[in-house]
mmCIF file of C-alpha atoms in Angstrom:
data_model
loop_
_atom_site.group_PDB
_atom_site.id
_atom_site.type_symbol
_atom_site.label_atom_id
_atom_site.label_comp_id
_atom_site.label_asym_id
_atom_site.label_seq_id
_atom_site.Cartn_x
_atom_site.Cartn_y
_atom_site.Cartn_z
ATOM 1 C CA UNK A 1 16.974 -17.113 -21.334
ATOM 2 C CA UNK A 2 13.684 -15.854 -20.125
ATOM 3 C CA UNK A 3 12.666 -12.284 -20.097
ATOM 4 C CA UNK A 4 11.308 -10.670 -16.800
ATOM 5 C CA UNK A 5 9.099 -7.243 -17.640
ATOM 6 C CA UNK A 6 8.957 -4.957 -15.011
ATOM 7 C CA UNK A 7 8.108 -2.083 -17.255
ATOM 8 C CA UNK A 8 6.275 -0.224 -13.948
ATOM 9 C CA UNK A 9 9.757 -0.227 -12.104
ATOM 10 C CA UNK A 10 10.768 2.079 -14.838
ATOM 11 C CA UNK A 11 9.353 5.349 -13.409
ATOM 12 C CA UNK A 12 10.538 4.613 -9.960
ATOM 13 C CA UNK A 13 13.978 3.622 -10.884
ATOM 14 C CA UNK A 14 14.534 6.789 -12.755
ATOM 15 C CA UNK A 15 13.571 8.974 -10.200
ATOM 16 C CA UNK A 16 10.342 10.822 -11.774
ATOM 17 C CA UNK A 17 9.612 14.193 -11.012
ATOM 18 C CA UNK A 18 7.485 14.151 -7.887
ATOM 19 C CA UNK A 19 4.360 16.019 -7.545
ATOM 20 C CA UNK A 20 4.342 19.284 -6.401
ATOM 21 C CA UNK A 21 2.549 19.669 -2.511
ATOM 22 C CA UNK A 22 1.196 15.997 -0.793
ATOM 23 C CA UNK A 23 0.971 13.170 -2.909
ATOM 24 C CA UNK A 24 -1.624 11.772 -0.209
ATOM 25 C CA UNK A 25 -3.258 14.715 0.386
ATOM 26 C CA UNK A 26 -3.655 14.759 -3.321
ATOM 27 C CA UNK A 27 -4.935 11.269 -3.879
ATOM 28 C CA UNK A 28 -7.873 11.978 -0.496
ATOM 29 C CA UNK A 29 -9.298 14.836 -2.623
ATOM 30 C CA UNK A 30 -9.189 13.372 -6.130
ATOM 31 C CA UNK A 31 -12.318 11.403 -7.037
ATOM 32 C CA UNK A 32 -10.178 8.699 -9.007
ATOM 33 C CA UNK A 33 -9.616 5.699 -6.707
ATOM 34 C CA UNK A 34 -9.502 3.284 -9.683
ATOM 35 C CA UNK A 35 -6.795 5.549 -11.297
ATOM 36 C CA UNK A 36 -4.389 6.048 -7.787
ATOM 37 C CA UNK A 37 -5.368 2.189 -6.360
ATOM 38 C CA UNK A 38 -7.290 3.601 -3.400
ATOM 39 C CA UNK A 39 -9.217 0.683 -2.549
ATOM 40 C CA UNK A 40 -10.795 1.258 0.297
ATOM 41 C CA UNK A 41 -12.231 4.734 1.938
ATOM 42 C CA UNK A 42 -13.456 6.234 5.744
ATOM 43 C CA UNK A 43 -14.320 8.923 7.377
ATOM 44 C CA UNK A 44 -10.947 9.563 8.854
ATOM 45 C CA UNK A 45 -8.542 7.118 6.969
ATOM 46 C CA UNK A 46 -8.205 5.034 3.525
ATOM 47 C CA UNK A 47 -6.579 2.608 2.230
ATOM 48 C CA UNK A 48 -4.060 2.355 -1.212
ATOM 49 C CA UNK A 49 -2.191 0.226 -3.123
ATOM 50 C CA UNK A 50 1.887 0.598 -2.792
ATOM 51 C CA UNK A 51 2.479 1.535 -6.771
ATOM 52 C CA UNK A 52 6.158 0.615 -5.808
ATOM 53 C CA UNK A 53 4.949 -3.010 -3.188
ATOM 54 C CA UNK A 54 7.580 -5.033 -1.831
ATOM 55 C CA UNK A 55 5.060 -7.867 -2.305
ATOM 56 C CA UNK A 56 1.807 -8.408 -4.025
ATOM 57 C CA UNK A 57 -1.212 -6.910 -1.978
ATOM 58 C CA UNK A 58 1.521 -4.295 -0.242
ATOM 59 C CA UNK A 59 -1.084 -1.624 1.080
ATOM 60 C CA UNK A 60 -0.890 1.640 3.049
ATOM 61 C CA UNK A 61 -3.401 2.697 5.755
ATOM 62 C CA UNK A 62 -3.186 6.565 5.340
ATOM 63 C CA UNK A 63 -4.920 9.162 7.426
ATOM 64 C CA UNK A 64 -6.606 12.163 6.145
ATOM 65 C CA UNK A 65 -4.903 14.314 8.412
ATOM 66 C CA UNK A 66 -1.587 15.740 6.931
ATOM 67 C CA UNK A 67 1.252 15.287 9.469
ATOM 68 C CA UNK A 68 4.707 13.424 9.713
ATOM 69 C CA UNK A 69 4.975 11.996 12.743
ATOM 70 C CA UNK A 70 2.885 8.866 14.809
ATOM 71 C CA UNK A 71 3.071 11.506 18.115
ATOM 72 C CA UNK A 72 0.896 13.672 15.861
ATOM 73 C CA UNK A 73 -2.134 11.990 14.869
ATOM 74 C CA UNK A 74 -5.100 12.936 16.605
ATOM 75 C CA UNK A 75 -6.290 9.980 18.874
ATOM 76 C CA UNK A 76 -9.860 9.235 16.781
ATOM 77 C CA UNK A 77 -7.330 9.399 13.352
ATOM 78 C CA UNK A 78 -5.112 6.977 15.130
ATOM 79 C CA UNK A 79 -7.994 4.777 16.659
ATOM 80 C CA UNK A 80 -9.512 4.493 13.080
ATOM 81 C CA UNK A 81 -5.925 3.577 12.181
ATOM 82 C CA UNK A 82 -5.292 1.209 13.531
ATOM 83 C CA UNK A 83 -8.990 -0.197 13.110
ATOM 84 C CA UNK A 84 -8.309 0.321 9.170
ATOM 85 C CA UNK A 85 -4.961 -2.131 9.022
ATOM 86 C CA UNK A 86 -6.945 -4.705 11.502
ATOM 87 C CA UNK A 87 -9.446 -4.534 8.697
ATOM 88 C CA UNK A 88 -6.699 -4.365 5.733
ATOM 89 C CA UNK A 89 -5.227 -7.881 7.687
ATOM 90 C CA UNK A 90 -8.717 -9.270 7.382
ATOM 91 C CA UNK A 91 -9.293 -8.542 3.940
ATOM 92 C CA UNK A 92 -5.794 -9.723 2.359
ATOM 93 C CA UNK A 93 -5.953 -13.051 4.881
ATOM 94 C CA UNK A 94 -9.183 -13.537 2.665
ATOM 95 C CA UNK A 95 -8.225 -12.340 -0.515
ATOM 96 C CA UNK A 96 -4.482 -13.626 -0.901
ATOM 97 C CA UNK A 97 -3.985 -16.263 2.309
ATOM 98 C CA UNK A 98 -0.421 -15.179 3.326
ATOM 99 C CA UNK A 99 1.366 -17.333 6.093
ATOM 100 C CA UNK A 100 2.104 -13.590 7.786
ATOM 101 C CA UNK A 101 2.445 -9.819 7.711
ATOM 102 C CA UNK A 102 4.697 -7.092 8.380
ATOM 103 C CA UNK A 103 2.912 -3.973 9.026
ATOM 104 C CA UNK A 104 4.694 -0.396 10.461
ATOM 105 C CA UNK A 105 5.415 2.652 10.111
ATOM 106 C CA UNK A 106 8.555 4.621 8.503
ATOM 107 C CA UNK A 107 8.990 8.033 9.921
ATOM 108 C CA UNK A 108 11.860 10.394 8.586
ATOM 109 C CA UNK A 109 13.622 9.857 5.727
ATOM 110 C CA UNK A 110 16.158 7.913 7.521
ATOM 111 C CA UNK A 111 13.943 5.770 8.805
ATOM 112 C CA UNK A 112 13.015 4.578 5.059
ATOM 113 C CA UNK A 113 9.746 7.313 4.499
ATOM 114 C CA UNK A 114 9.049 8.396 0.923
ATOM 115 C CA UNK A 115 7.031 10.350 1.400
ATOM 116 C CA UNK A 116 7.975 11.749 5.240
ATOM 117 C CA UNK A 117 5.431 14.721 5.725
ATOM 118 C CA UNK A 118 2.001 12.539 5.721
ATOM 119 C CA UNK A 119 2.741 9.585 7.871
ATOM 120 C CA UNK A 120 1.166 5.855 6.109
ATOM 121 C CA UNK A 121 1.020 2.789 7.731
ATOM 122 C CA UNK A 122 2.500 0.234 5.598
ATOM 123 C CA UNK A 123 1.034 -3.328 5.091
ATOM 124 C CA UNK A 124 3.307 -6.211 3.593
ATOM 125 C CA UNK A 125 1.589 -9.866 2.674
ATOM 126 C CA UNK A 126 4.175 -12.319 3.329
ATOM 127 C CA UNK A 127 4.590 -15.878 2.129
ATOM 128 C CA UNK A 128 6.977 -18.700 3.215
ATOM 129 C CA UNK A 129 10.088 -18.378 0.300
ATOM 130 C CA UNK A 130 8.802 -15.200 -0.343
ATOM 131 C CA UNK A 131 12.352 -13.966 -0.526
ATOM 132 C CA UNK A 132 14.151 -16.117 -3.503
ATOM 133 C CA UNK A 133 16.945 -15.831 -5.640
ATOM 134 C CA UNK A 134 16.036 -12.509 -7.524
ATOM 135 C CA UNK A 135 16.509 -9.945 -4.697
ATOM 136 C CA UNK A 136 19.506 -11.242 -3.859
ATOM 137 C CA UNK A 137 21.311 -11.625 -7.128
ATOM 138 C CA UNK A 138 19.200 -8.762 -9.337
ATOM 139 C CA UNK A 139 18.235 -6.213 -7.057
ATOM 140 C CA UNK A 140 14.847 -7.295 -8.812
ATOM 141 C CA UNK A 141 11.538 -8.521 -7.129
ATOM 142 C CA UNK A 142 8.992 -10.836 -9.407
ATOM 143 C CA UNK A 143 5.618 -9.447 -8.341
ATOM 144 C CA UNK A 144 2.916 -11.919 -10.061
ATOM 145 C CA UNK A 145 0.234 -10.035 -10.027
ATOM 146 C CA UNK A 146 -0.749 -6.684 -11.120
ATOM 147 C CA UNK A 147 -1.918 -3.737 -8.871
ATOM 148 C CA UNK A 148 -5.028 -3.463 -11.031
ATOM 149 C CA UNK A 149 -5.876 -7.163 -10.761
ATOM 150 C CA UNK A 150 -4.996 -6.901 -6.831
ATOM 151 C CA UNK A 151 -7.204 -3.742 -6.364
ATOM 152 C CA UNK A 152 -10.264 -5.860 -8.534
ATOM 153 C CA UNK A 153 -9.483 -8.291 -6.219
ATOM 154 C CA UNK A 154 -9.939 -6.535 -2.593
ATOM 155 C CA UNK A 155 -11.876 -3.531 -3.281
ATOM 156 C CA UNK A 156 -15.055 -5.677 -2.689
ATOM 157 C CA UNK A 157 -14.049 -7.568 0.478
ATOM 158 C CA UNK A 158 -13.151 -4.204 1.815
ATOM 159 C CA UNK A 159 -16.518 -2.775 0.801
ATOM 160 C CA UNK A 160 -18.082 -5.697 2.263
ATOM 161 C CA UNK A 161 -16.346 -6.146 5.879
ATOM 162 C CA UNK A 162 -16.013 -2.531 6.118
ATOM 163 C CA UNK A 163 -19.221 -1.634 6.375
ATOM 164 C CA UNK A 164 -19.877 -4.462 8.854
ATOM 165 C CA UNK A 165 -16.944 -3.337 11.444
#
């Protein structure tokens, strides 16, 4: 039988302690984007890498501003937004060549938000069969690459068509 290492999974499966006050607020004021996957920065929005993904290249799009629901994003937040995942779209159609996306939001806890007081946008690669066996059977999902070699991998393309939009 073949092993499958998820080692990662570990800290999410057992529940870690979280981090006291906003873990995005936190990771917009830290200056370690190669440490916390941000990948991608702007003046009103930036983009990380789910540590958790339900699929390789899973992003989020998450404001600056600190607030838990869509209604309250200021309109030039949610313009840049929105502008950010057309960009995040562009960049993992280039970088990974999925056959689609899911992209949204989860607000409330109920809804499926992990973190419900600093609302994220959520972008999911998708690939035909992208859903096999394992999720169904395991509870487990294979994820092939790492986030460090899919941050190496779109932090430049980013850089590059970011500063061009």
């Amino acid at each position: 039988m073949d092993q499958l290492w998820a080692t990662w999974r570990m800290e999410y499966i057992a529940g870690s302690e979280p981090t006291p006050g906003c873990l995005f607020c936190s990771m917009a004021r830290a200056q370690e984007d190669e440490k916390n996957y941000v990948v991608f920065r702007a003046d009103r929005c930036f983009v990380v890498l789910n540590r958790y993904p339900y699929n390789s290249g899973h992003l989020m799009v998450v404001p600056y501003q600190h607030v838990g629901e869509i209604a309250g994003i200021e309109p030039a937040t949610g313009a840049q937004l929105f502008a950010i995942t057309q960009l995040a779209i562009r960049v993992l159609d280039e970088t990974m060549h999925p056959d689609g996306f899911n992209a949204g939001f989860n607000q409330g806890a109920v809804a499926g938000a992990g973190i419900k007081d600093h609302i994220h946008l959520h972008v999911v690669p998708r690939w035909n069969g992208d859903t096999n066996f394992m999720p169904v059977l395991a509870d487990a999902k294979v994820m092939p690459e790492s986030l460090a070699a899919t941050a190496e991998k779109v932090r430049p393309i980013f850089n590059r068509l970011g500063t061009s939009s």
